[in-house]
C-alpha positions as CSV (number, residue, x, y, z in Angstrom):
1,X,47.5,-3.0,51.5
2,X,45.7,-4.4,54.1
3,X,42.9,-2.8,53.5
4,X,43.0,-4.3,49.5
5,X,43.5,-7.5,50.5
6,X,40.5,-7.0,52.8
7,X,38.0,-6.1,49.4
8,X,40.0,-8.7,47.6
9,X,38.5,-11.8,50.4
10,X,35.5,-10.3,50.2
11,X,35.2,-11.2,46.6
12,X,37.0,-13.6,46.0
13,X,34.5,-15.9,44.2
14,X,34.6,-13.6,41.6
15,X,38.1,-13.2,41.8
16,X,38.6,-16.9,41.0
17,X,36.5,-16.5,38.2
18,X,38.8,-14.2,36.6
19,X,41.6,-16.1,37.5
20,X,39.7,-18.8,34.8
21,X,39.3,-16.3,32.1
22,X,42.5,-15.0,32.3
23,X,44.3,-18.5,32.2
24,X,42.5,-18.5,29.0
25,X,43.0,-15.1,27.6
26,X,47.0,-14.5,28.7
27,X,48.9,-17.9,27.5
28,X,51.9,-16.0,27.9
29,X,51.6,-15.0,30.8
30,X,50.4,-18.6,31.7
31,X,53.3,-20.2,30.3
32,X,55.5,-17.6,32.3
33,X,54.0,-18.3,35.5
34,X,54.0,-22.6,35.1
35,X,57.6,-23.0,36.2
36,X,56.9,-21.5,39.6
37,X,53.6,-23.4,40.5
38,X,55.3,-25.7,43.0
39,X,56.5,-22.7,45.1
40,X,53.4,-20.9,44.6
41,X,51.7,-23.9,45.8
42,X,53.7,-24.4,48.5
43,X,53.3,-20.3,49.6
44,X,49.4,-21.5,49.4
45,X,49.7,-24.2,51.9
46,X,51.1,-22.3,54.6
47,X,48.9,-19.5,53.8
48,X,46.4,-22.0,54.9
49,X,48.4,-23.4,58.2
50,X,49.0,-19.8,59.0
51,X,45.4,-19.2,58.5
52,X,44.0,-22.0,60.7
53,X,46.9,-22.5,63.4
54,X,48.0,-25.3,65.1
55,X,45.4,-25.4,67.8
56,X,42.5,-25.2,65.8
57,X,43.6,-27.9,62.6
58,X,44.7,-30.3,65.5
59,X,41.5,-29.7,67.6
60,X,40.1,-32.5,65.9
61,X,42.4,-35.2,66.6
62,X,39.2,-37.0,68.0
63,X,37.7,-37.1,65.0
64,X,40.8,-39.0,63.7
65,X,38.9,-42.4,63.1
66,X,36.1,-40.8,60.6
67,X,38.6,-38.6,58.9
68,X,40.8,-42.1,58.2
69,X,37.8,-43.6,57.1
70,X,36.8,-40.6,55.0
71,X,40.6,-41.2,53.5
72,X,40.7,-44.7,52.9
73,X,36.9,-44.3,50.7
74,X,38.1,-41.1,49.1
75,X,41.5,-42.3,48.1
76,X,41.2,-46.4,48.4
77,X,38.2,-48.1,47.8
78,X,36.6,-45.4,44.8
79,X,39.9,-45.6,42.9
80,X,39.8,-49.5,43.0
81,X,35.9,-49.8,42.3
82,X,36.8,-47.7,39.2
83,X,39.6,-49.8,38.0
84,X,37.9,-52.8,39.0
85,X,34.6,-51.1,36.5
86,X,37.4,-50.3,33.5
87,X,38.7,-53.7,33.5
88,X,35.6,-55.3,33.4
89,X,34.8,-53.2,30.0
90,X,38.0,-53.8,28.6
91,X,39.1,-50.0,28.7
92,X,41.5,-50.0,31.7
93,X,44.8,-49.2,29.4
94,X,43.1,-46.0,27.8
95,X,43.8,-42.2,29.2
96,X,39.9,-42.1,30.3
97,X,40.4,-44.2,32.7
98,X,44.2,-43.8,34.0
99,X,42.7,-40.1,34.5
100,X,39.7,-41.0,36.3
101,X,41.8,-43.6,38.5
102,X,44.8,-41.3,38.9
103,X,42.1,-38.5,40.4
104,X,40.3,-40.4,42.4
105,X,43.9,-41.9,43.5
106,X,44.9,-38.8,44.9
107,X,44.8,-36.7,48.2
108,X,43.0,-33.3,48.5
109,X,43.4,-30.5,46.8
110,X,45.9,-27.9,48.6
111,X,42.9,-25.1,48.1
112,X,40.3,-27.7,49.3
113,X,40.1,-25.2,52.9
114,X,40.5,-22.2,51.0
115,X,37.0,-23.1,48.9
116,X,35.1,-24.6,51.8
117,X,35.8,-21.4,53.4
118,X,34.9,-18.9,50.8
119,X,31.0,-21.1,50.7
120,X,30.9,-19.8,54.5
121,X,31.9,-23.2,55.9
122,X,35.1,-24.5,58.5
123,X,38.2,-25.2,56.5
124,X,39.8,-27.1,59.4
125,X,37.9,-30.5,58.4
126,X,38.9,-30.1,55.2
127,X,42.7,-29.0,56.0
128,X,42.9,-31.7,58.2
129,X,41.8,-34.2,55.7
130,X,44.5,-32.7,53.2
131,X,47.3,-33.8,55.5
132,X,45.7,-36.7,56.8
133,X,45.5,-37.9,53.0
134,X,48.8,-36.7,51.3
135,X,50.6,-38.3,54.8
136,X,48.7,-41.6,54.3
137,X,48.8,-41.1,50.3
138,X,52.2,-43.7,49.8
139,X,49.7,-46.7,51.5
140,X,46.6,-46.4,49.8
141,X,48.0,-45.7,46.7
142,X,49.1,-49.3,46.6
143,X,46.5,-51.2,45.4
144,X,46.0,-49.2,42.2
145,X,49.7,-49.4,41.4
146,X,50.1,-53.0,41.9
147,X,46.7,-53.7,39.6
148,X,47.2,-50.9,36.8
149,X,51.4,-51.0,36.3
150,X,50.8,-48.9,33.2
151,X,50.9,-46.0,35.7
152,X,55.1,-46.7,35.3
153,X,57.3,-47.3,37.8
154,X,55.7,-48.0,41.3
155,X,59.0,-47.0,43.1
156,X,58.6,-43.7,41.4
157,X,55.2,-42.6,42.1
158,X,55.9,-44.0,45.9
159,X,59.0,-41.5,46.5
160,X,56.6,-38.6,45.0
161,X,54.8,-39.6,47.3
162,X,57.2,-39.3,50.3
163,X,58.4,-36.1,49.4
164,X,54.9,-34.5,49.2
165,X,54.5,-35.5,52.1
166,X,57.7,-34.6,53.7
167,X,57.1,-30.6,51.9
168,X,53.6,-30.2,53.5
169,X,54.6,-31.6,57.3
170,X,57.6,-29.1,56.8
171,X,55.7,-26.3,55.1
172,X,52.8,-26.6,57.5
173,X,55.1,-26.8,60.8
174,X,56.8,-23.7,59.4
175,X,53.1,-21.7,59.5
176,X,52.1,-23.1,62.9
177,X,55.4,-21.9,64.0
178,X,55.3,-18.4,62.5
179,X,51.4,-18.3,63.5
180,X,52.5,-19.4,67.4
181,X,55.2,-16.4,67.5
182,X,53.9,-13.8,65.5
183,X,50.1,-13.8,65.6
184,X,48.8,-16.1,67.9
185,X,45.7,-14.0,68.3
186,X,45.0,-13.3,64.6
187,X,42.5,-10.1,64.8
188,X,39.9,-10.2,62.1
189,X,41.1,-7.6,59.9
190,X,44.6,-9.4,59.9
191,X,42.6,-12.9,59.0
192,X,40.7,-11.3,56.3
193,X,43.5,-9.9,54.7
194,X,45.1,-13.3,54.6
195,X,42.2,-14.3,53.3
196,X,43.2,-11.7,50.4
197,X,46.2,-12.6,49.8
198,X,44.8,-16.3,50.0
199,X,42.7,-15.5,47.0
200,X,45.6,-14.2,45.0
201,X,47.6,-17.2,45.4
202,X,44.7,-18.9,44.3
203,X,44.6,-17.1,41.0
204,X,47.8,-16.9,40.2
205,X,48.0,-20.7,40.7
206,X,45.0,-21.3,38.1
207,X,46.4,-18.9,35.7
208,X,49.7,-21.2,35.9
209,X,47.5,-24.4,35.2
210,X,46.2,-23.3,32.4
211,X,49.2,-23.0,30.4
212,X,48.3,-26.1,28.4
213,X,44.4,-25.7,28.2
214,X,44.4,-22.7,25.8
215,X,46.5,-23.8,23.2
216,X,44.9,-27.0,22.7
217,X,41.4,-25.6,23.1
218,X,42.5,-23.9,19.7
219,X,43.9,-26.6,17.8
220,X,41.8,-29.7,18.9
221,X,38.1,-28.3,20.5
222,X,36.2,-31.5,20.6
223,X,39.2,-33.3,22.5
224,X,39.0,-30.6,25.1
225,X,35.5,-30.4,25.0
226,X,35.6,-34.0,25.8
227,X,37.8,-33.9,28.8
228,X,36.1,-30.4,29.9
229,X,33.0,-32.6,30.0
230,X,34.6,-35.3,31.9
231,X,36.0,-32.9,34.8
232,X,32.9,-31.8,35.3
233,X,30.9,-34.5,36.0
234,X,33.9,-35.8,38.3
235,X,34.3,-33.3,40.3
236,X,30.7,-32.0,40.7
237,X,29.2,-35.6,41.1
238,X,31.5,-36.7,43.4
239,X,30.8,-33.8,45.5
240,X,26.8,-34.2,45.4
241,X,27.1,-37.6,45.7
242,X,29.3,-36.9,49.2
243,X,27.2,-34.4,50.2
244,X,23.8,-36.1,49.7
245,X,25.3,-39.1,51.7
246,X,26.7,-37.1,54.5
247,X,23.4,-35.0,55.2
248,X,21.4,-38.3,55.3
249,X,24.0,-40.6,57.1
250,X,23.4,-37.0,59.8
251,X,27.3,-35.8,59.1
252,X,25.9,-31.7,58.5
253,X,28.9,-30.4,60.1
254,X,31.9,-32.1,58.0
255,X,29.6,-32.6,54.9
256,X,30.7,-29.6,52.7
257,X,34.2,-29.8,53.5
258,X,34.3,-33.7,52.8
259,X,32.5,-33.3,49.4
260,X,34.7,-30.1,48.5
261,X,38.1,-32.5,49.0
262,X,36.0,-35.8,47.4
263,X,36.2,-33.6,44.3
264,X,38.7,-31.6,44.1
265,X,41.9,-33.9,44.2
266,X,45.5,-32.9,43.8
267,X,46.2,-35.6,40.9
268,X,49.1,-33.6,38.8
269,X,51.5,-35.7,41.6
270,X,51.3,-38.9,39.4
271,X,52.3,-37.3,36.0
272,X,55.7,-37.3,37.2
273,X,55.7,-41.7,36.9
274,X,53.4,-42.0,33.7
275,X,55.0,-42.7,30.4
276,X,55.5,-40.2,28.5
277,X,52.7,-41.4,25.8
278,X,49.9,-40.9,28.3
279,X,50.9,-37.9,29.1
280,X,49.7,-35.3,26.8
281,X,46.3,-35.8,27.3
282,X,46.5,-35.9,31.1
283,X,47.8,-32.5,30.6
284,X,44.3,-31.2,29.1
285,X,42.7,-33.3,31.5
286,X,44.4,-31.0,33.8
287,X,43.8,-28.3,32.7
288,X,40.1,-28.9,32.8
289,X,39.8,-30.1,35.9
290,X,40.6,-26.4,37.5
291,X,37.4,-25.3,35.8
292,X,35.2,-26.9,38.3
293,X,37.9,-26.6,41.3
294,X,37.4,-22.7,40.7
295,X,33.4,-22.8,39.7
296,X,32.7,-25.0,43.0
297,X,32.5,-22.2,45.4
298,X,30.2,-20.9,42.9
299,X,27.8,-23.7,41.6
300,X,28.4,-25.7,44.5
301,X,26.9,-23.2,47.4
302,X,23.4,-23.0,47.0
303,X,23.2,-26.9,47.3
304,X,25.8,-26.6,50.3
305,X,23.8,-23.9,51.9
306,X,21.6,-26.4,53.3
307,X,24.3,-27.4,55.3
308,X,24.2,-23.6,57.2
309,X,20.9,-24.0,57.8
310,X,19.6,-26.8,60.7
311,X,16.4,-28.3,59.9
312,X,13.0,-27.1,61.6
């Protein structure tokens, strides 16, 4: 088993390609897994504590001032300027731009390390900007709820909030503990099969997403294509648009993982407070946006390869 999970991390770009197609091919077996995406998310994240332990997600506590500044932009100032840009057009009430806030809103994508890693980078700056943001996520999502209350009930989205929160500190403390007592000297074969398994979790958890994208890509294709278009140019321009900053501003170590969490956001949290008119199309939304979460460690690494590779 090792050993499968071993061939499995060594491919597992490819393998979250297929996890892509097959959301699309097997609704059924999409539908069947949706239910459980919360625990298989969960299982993710302390894949991913167990995976970087303690001392090495916590060995950049000095670094705590640019990773809250890298959260407050992110997850503060972008969603505002957007709202702020949507108002002044007179299209703040429509779902194009409640989706756009609402993704730029939230905190990192759980997979966000997994991603960075697989492009041959550190996950721990992006891990540590995952918990940094989903602990800090209840203050700056503030501002966009008091100026946009059609996202619903502020008290709402707040306690989401919390309890996100509260899961990941207990979910990762649980992996730190089991990595401290178990494997605190995680040999490489051991770390690339939970690399392995990583990657199935990863699949598993797209296949589950795309429960909602199939059926509608049938009935309505130019609405999807619509949306597919939009989560696109999100995610991949906000990661360029990091990146290029970061490599000029002289940030080469933390500039891949910081553009892989700048575009890949773990928005599905606010669908639990919208009414239930906006709703619907969020859903597609969603569903497109794991397109170019799974295609980054593809189309994104030969521009982050400059990143490996100092300068002359």
């Amino acid at each position: 088993m090792i050993d499968l999970l071993t061939i499995v991390a060594r491919y597992g770009r490819a393998a979250m390609v297929f996890g892509l197609l097959a959301g699309f091919a097997l609704p059924q077996l999409a539908a069947t897994l949706k239910p459980w995406l919360p625990e298989l998310v969960a299982g993710l994240l302390f894949l991913n504590g167990f995976r970087i332990g303690a001392s090495r997600a916590l060995a950049g506590l000095r670094e705590g001032i640019s990773s809250l500044k890298a959260v407050v932009v992110l997850q503060m100032i972008l969603p505002v300027v957007a709202l702020l840009c949507f108002a002044g057009l007179g299209l703040l009430a429509t779902p194009l731009a409640i989706a756009v806030i609402l993704m730029l809103a939230a905190p990192s994508l759980t997979g966000s390390p997994n991603i960075t890693q697989l492009m041959g980078h550190a996950p721990e700056p992006a891990f540590r900007l995952m918990i940094l943001g989903t602990a800090l996520m209840p203050l700056t999502v503030l501002p966009v709820l008091l100026l946009l209350p059609e996202l619903g009930d502020a008290q709402t989205v707040l306690l989401a909030a919390l309890r996100l929160s509260g899961t990941i500190a207990l979910t990762v403390g649980l992996a730190f503990t089991c990595r401290h007592l178990l494997a605190r000297d995680l040999k490489e074969r051991m770390a690339s099969a939970v690399d392995g398994l990583t990657i199935v979790a990863l699949v598993v958890i797209v296949i589950g997403l795309m429960a909602a994208l199939g059926p509608a890509f049938h009935s309505a294709p130019w609405p999807v294509a619509q949306w597919m278009l939009l989560a696109l140019g999100l995610n991949f321009g906000l990661q360029y648009v990091c990146f290029r900053w970061l490599m000029w501003r002289g940030g080469r170590r933390i500039a891949v993982p910081t553009s892989v969490v700048a575009g890949n956001r773990n928005f599905a949290l606010f669908l639990i407070a919208l009414p239930a008119s906006t709703t619907e199309p969020l859903l597609i939304f969603l569903g497109c946006y794991q397109v170019p979460m799974y295609l980054t460690a593809v189309v994104m690494r030969p521009i982050y390869a400059k990143a490996l590779n100092p300068p002359p």
